[in-house]
mmCIF file of C-alpha atoms in Angstrom:
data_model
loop_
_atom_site.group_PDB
_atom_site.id
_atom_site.type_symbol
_atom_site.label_atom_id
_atom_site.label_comp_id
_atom_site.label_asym_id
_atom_site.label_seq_id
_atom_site.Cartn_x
_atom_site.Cartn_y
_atom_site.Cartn_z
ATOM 1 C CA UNK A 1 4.608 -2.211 -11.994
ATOM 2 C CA UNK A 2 5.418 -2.935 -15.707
ATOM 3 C CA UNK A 3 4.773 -1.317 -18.774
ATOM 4 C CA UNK A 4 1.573 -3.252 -18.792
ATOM 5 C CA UNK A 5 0.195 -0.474 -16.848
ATOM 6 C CA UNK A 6 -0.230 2.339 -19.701
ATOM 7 C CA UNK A 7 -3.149 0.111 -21.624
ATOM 8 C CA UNK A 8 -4.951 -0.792 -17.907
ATOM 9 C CA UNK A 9 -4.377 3.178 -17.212
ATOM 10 C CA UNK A 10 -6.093 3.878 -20.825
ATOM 11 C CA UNK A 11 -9.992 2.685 -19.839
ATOM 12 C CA UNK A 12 -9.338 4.776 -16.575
ATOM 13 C CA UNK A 13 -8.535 8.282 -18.736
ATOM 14 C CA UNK A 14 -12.033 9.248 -18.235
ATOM 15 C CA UNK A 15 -12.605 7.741 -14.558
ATOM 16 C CA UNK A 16 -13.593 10.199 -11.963
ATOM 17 C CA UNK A 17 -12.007 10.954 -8.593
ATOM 18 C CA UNK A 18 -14.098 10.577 -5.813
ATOM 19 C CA UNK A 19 -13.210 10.032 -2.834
ATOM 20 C CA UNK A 20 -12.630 6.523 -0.483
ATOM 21 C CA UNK A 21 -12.215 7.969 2.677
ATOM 22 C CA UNK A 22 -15.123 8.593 4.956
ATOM 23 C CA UNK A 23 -15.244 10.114 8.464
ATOM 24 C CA UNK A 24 -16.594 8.323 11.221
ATOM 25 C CA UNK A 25 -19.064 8.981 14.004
ATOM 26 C CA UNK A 26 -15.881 9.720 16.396
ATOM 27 C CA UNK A 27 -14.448 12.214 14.108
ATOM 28 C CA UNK A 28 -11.828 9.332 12.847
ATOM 29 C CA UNK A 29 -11.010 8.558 9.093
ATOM 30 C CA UNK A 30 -10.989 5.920 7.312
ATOM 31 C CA UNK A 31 -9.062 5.611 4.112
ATOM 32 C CA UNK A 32 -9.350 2.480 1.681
ATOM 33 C CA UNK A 33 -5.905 1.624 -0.225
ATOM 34 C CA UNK A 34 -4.643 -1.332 -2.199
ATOM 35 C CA UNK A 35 -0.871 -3.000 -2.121
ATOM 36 C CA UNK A 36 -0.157 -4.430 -5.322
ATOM 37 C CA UNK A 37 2.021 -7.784 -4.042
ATOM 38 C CA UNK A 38 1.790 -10.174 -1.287
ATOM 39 C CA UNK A 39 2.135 -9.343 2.358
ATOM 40 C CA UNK A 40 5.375 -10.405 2.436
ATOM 41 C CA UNK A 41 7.630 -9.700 5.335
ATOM 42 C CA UNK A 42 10.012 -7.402 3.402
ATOM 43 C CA UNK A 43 6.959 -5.715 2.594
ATOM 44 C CA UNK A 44 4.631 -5.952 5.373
ATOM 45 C CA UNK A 45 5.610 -2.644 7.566
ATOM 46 C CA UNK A 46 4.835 -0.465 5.448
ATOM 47 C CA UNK A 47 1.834 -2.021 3.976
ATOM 48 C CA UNK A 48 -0.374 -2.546 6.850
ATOM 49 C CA UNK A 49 1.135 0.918 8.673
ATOM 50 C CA UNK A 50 -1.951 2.474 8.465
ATOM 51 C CA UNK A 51 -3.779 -0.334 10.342
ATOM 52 C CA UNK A 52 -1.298 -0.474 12.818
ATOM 53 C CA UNK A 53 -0.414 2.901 13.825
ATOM 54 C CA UNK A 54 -3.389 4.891 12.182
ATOM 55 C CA UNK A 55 -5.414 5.391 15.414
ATOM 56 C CA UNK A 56 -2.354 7.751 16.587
ATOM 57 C CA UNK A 57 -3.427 10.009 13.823
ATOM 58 C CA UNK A 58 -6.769 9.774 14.226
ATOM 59 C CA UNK A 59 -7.597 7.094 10.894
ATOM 60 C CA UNK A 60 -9.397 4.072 11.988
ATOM 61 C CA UNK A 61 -8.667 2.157 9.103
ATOM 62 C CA UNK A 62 -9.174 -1.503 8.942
ATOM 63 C CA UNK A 63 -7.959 -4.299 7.879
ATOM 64 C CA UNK A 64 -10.759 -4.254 5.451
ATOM 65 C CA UNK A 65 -10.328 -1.055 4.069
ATOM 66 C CA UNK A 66 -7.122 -2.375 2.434
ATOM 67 C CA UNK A 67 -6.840 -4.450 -0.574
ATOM 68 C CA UNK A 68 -4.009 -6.985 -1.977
ATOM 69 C CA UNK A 69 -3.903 -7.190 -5.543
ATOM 70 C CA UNK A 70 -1.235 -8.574 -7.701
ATOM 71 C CA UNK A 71 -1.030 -6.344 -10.675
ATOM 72 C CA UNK A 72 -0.256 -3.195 -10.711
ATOM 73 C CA UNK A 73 -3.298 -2.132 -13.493
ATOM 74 C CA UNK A 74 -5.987 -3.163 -11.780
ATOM 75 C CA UNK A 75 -5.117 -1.398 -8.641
ATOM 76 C CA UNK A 76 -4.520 1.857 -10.701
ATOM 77 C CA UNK A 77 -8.320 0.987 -12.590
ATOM 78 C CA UNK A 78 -9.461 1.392 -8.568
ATOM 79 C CA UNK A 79 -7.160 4.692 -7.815
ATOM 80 C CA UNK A 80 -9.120 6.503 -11.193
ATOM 81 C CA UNK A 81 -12.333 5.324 -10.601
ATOM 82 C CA UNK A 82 -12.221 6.596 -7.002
ATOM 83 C CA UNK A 83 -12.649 3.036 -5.065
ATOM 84 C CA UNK A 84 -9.590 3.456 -3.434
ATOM 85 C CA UNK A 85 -7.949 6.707 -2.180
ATOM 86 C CA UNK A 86 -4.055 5.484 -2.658
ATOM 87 C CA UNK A 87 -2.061 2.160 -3.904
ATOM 88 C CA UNK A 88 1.881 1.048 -3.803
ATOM 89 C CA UNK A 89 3.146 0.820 -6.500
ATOM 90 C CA UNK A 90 6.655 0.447 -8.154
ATOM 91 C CA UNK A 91 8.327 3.857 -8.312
ATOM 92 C CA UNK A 92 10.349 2.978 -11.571
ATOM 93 C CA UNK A 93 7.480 1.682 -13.007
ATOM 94 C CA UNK A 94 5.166 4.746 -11.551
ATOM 95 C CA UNK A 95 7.442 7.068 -13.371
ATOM 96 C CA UNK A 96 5.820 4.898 -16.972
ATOM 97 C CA UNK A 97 2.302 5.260 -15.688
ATOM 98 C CA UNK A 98 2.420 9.059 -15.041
ATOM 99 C CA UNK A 99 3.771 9.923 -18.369
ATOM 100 C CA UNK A 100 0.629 9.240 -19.784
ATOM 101 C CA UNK A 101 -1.847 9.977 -16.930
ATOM 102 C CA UNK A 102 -1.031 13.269 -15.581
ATOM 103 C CA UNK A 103 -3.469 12.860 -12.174
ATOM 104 C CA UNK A 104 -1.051 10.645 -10.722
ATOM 105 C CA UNK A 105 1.120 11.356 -7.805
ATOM 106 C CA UNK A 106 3.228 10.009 -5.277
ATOM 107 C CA UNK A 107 2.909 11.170 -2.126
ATOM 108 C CA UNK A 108 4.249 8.920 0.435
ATOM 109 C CA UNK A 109 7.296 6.823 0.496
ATOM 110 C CA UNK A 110 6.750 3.023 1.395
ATOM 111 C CA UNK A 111 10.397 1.298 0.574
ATOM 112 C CA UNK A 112 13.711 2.873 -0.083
ATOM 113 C CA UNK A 113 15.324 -0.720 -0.953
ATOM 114 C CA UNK A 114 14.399 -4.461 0.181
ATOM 115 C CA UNK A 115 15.774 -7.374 1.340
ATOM 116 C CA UNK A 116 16.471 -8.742 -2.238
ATOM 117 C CA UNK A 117 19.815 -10.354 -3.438
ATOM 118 C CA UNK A 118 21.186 -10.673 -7.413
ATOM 119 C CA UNK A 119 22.573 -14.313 -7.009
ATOM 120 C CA UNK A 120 24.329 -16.763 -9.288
ATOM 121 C CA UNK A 121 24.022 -20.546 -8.853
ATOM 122 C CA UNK A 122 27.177 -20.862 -11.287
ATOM 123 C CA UNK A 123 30.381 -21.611 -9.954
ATOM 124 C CA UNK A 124 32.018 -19.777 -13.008
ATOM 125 C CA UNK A 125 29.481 -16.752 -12.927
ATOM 126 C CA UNK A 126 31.062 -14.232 -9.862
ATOM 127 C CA UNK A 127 30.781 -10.821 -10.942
ATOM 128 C CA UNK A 128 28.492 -8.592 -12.531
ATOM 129 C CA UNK A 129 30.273 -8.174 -15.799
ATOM 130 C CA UNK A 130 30.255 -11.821 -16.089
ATOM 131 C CA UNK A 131 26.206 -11.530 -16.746
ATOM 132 C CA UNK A 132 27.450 -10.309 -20.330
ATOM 133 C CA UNK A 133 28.650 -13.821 -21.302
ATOM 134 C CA UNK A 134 25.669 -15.144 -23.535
ATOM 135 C CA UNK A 135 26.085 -18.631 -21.893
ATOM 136 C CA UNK A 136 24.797 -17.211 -18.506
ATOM 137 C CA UNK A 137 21.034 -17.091 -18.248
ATOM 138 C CA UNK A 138 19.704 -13.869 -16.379
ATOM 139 C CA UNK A 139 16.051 -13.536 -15.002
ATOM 140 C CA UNK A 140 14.561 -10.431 -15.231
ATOM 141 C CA UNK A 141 11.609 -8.411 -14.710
ATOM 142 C CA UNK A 142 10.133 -6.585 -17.678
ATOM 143 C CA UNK A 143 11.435 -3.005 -18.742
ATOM 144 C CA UNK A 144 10.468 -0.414 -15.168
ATOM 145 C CA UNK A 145 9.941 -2.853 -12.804
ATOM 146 C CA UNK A 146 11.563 -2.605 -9.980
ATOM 147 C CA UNK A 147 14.453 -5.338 -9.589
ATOM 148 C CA UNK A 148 15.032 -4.319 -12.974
ATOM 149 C CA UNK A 149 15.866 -1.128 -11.841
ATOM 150 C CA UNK A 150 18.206 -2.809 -8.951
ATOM 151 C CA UNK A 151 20.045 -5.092 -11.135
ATOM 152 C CA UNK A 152 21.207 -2.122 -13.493
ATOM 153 C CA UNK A 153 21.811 -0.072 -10.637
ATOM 154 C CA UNK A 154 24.161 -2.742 -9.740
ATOM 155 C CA UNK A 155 25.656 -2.554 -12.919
ATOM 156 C CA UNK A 156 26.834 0.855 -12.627
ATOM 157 C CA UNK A 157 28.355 -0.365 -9.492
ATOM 158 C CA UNK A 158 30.243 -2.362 -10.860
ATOM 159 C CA UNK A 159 31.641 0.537 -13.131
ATOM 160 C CA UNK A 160 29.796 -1.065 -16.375
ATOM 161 C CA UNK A 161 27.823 1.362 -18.463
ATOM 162 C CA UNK A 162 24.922 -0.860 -19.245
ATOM 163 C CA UNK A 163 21.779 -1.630 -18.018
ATOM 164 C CA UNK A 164 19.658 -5.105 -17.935
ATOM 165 C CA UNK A 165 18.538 -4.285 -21.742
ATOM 166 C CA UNK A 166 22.073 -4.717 -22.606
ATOM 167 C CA UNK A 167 22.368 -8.832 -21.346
ATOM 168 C CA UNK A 168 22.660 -11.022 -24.039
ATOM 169 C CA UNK A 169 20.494 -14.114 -22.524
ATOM 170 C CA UNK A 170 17.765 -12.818 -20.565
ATOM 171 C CA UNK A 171 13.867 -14.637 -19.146
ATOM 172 C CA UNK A 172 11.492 -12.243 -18.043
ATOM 173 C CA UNK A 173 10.248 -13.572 -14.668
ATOM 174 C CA UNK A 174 7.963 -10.889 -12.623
ATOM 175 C CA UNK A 175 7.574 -12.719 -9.191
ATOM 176 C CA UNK A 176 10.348 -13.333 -6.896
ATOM 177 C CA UNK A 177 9.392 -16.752 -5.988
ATOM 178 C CA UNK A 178 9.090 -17.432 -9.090
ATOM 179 C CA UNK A 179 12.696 -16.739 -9.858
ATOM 180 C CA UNK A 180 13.938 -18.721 -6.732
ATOM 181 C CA UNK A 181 11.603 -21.991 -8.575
ATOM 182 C CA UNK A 182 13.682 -21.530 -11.320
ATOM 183 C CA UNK A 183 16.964 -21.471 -9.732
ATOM 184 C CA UNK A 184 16.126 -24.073 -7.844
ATOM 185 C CA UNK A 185 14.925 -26.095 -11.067
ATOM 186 C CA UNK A 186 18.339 -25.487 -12.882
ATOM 187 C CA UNK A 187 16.452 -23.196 -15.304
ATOM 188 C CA UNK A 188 18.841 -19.826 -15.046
ATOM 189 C CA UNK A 189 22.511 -19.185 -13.713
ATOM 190 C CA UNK A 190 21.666 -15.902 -12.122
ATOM 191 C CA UNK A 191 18.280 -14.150 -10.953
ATOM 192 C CA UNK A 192 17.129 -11.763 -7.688
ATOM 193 C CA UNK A 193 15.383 -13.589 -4.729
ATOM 194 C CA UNK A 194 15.143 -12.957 -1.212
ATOM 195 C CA UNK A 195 17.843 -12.906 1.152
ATOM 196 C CA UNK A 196 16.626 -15.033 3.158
ATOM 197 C CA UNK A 197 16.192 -17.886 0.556
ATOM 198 C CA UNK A 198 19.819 -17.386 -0.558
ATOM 199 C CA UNK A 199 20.453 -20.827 1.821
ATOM 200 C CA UNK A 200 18.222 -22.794 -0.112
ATOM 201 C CA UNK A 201 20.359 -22.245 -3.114
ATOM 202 C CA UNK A 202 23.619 -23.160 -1.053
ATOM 203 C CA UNK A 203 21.575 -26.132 -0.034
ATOM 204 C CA UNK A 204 20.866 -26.858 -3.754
ATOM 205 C CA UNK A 205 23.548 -26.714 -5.385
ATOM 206 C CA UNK A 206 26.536 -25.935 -2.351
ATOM 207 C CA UNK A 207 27.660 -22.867 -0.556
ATOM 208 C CA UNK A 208 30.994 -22.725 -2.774
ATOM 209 C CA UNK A 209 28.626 -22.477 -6.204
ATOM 210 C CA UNK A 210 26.429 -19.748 -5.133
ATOM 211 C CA UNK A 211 27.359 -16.304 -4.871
ATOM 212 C CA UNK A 212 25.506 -13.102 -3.779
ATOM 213 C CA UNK A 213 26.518 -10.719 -6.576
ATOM 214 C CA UNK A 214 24.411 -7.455 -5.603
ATOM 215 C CA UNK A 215 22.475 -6.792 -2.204
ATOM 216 C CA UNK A 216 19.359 -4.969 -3.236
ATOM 217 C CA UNK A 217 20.456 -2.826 0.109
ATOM 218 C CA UNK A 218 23.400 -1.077 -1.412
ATOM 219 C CA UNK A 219 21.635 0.737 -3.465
ATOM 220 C CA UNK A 220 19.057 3.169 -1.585
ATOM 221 C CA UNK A 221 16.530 4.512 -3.625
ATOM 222 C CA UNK A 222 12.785 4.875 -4.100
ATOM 223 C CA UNK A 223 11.909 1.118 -4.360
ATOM 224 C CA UNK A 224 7.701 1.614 -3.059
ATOM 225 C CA UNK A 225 5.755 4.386 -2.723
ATOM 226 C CA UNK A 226 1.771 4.888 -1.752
ATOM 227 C CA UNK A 227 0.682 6.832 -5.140
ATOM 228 C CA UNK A 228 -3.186 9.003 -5.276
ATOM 229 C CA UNK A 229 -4.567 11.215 -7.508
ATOM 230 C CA UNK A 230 -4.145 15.247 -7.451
ATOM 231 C CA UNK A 231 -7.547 15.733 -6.903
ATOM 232 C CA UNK A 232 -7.477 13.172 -3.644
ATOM 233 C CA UNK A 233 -4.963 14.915 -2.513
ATOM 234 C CA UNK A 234 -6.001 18.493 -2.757
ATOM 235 C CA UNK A 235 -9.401 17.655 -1.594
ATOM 236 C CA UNK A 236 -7.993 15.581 1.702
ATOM 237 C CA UNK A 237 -4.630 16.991 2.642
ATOM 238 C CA UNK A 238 -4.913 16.354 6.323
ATOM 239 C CA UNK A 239 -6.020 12.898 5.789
ATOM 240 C CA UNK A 240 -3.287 12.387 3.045
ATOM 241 C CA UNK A 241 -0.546 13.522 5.597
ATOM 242 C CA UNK A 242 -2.119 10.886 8.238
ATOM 243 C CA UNK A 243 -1.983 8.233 6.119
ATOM 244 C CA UNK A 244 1.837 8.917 5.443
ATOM 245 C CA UNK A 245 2.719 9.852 8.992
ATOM 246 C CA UNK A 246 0.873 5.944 9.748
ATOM 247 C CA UNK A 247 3.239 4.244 7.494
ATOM 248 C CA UNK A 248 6.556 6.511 8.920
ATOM 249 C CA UNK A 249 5.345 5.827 12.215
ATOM 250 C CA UNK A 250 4.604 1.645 12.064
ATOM 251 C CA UNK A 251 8.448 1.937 10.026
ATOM 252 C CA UNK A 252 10.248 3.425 12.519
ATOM 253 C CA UNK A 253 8.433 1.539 15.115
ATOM 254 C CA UNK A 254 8.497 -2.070 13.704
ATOM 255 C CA UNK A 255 12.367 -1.524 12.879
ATOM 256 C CA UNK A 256 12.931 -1.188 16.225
ATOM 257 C CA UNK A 257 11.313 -3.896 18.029
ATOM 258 C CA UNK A 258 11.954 -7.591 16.681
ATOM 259 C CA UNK A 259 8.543 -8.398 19.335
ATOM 260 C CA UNK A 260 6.216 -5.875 17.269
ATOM 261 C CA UNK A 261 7.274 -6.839 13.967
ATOM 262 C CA UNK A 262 6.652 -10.389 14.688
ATOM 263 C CA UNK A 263 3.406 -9.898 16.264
ATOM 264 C CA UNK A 264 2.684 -7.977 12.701
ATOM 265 C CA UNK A 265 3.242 -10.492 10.662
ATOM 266 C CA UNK A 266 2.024 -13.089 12.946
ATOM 267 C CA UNK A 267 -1.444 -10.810 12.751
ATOM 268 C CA UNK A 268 -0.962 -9.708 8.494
ATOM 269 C CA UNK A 269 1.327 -11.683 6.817
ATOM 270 C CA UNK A 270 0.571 -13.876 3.497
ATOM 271 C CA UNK A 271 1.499 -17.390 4.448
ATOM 272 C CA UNK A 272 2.915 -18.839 7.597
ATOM 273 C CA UNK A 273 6.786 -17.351 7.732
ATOM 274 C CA UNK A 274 9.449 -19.145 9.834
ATOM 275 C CA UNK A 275 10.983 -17.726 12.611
ATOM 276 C CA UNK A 276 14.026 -17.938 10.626
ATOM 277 C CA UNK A 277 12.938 -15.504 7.860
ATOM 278 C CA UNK A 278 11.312 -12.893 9.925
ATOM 279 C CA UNK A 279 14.455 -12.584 12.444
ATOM 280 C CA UNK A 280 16.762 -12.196 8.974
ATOM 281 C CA UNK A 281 14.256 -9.835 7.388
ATOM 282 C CA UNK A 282 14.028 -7.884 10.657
ATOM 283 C CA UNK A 283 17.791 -7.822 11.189
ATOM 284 C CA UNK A 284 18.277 -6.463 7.468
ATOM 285 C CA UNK A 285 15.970 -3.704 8.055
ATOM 286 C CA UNK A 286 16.872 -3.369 11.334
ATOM 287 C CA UNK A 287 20.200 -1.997 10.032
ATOM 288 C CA UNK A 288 18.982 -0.633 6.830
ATOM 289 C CA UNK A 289 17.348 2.274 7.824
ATOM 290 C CA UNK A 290 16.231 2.874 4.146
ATOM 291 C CA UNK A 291 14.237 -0.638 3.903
ATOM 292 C CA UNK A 292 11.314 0.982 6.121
ATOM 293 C CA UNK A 293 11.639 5.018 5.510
ATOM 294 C CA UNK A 294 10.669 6.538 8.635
ATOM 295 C CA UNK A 295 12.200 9.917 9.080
ATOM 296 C CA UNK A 296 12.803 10.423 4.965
ATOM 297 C CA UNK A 297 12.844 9.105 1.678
ATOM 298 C CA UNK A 298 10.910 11.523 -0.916
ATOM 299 C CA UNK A 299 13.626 14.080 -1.615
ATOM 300 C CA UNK A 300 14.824 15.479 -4.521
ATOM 301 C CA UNK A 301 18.137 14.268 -3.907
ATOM 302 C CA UNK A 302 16.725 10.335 -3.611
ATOM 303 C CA UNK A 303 14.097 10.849 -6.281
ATOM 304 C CA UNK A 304 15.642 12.772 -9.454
ATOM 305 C CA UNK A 305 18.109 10.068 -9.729
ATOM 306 C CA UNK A 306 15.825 7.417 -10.325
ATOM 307 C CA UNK A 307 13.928 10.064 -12.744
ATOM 308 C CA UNK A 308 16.955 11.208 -14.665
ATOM 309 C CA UNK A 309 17.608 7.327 -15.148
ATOM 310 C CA UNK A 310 14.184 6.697 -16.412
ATOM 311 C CA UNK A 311 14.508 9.605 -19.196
ATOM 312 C CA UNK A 312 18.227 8.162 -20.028
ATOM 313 C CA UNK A 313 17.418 4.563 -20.253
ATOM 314 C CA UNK A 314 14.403 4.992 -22.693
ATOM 315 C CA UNK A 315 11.563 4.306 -20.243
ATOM 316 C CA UNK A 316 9.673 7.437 -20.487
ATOM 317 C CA UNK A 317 10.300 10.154 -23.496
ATOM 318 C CA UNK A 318 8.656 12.594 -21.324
ATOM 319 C CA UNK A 319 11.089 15.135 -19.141
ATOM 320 C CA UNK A 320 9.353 14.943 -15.736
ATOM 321 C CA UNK A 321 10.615 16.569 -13.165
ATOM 322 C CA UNK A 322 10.596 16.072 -9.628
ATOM 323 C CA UNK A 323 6.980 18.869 -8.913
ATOM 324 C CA UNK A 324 5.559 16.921 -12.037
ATOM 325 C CA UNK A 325 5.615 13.185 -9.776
ATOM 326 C CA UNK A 326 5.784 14.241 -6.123
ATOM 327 C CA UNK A 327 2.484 16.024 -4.079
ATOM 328 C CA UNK A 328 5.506 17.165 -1.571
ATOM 329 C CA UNK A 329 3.265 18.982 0.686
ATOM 330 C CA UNK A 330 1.276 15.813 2.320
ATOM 331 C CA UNK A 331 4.750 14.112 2.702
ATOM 332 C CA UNK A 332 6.165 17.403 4.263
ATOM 333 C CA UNK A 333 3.026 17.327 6.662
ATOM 334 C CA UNK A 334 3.422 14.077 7.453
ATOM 335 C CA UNK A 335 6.804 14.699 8.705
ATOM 336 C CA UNK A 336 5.180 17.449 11.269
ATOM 337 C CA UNK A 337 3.009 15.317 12.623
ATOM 338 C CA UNK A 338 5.759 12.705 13.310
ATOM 339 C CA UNK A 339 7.797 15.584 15.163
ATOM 340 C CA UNK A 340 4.743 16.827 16.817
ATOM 341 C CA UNK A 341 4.402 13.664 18.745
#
């Protein structure tokens, strides 16, 4: 999610809320949701959790009760106008969104980090504070988005007090595949892709040239989280908790079992991954326990960080607070269930 998403969220000020989840003749639920990028393996637990373990919590959601969109704005435009009952989105860029529409809340955690790298294809380019150099080309996402957000968390690893606003020679580039083109192309010294395409750079331009500066995974955080409206969730708590338990369940469950996760993205996934890239994806998460959240990943002390950072890098003006973007109570909930069985 960019800042693009406060003029989309502007026609949907005066959108109602009604609801996109029906009950069906067995006393089941079904809940329509959107996912605002590709199903990407990084992504893809999480994303299709409520098709995959929702009949354990009584949803019988579909594969075509869930949409995939590619901008954040439209899926929001849905959210208001009551077609869907809950999207992904960016939690950064989430935090921009709510400032301005005060319905909005997230009430399920989808990612706590990803499989995503900061590389440099420039021998001479090894370290983060080397991105400061106004030789070395740096692609970015815009202001709020969420590898944004990772490469100046990075940055105050690296003990620097600056943020990706601060680099002197910056391309905005949303899409990570994007990024990896231009890397590939010779267009940029330094940019975030997957992990697993990290060998195609070596490939490209030699394993001595290319070096991993950041791992996206050393920095847990709120990276995705399912986001509804108060009104959604006040009127369907129970089915709001469900749909959250789902996603912690098909998590836990997927990070567990190479077999499962491969028979999920053999069933959901965008494209036709390689055995190559779901075993390294699987393996990351696999010991990542933050990459698919299934016991945690909401609380204060995970969230107000990424808040506070918001306020103090200029993002939002507004001081939210961690009531004003959490519905904690169907996220609590889900967590009972999830003991209960």
């Amino acid at each position: 999610m960019s800042a693009l998403c406060v003029g989309a969220l502007a026609l949907c000020a005066a959108c109602g809320s009604g609801s996109a989840s029906t009950g069906d003749d067995d006393g089941s639920e079904t809940v329509k949701y959107a996912v605002t990028s590709p199903l990407v393996p990084p992504q893809l637990p999480p994303y299709v959790g409520p098709l995959v373990t929702g009949e354990d919590f009584g949803l019988s959601t579909d594969r075509d009760n869930l949409q995939v969109l590619n901008d954040t704005p439209s899926a929001l435009q849905l959210l208001l106008s009551g077609k869907i009952s809950a999207t992904s989105a960016a939690f950064i860029g989430f935090l921009k969104a709510r400032e301005t529409q005060d319905q909005l809340r997230t009430f399920c955690p989808v990612q706590g980090t990803t499989s995503g790298q900061i590389v440099s294809v420039n021998a001479d380019v090894t370290t983060i504070d080397d991105l400061f150099d106004s030789s070395v080309r740096v692609l970015v996402e815009s202001p709020g988005g969420p590898n944004d957000y990772f490469m100046s968390l990075a940055m105050q690893a690296a003990g620097l007090d600056k943020t990706s606003e601060d680099l002197p020679n910056t391309t905005i580039v949303e899409d990570q595949e994007q990024r990896l083109s231009a890397l590939l192309a010779g267009n940029a010294d330094v940019g975030a892709v997957w992990d697993y395409d990290v060998p195609k750079l070596q490939d490209k331009f030699g394993a001595d040239n290319v070096t991993v500066l950041s791992s996206f995974t050393d920095s847990p955080t709120v990276y995705l989280s399912f986001v509804s409206t108060e009104k959604w969730l006040e009127d369907n708590p129970d089915t709001a908790a469900k749909f959250c338990a789902s996603v912690l369940e098909a998590n836990g469950r997927i990070s567990a079992d190479l077999d499962l996760y491969k028979q999920t993205v053999s069933e959901y996934a965008t494209g036709e991954p390689t055995d190559e890239i779901v075993e390294a994806v699987w393996n990351t998460a696999h010991e990542t326990p933050a990459m698919w959240p299934s016991t945690g990943g909401l609380e204060q002390d995970i969230v107000e960080p990424v808040i506070d950072y918001a306020i103090e890098s200029g993002l939002i003006a507004t001081e939210l607070t961690y009531d004003d973007v959490i519905a904690e109570q169907p996220y609590l909930d889900a967590l009972e269930l999830l003991d209960s069985k």
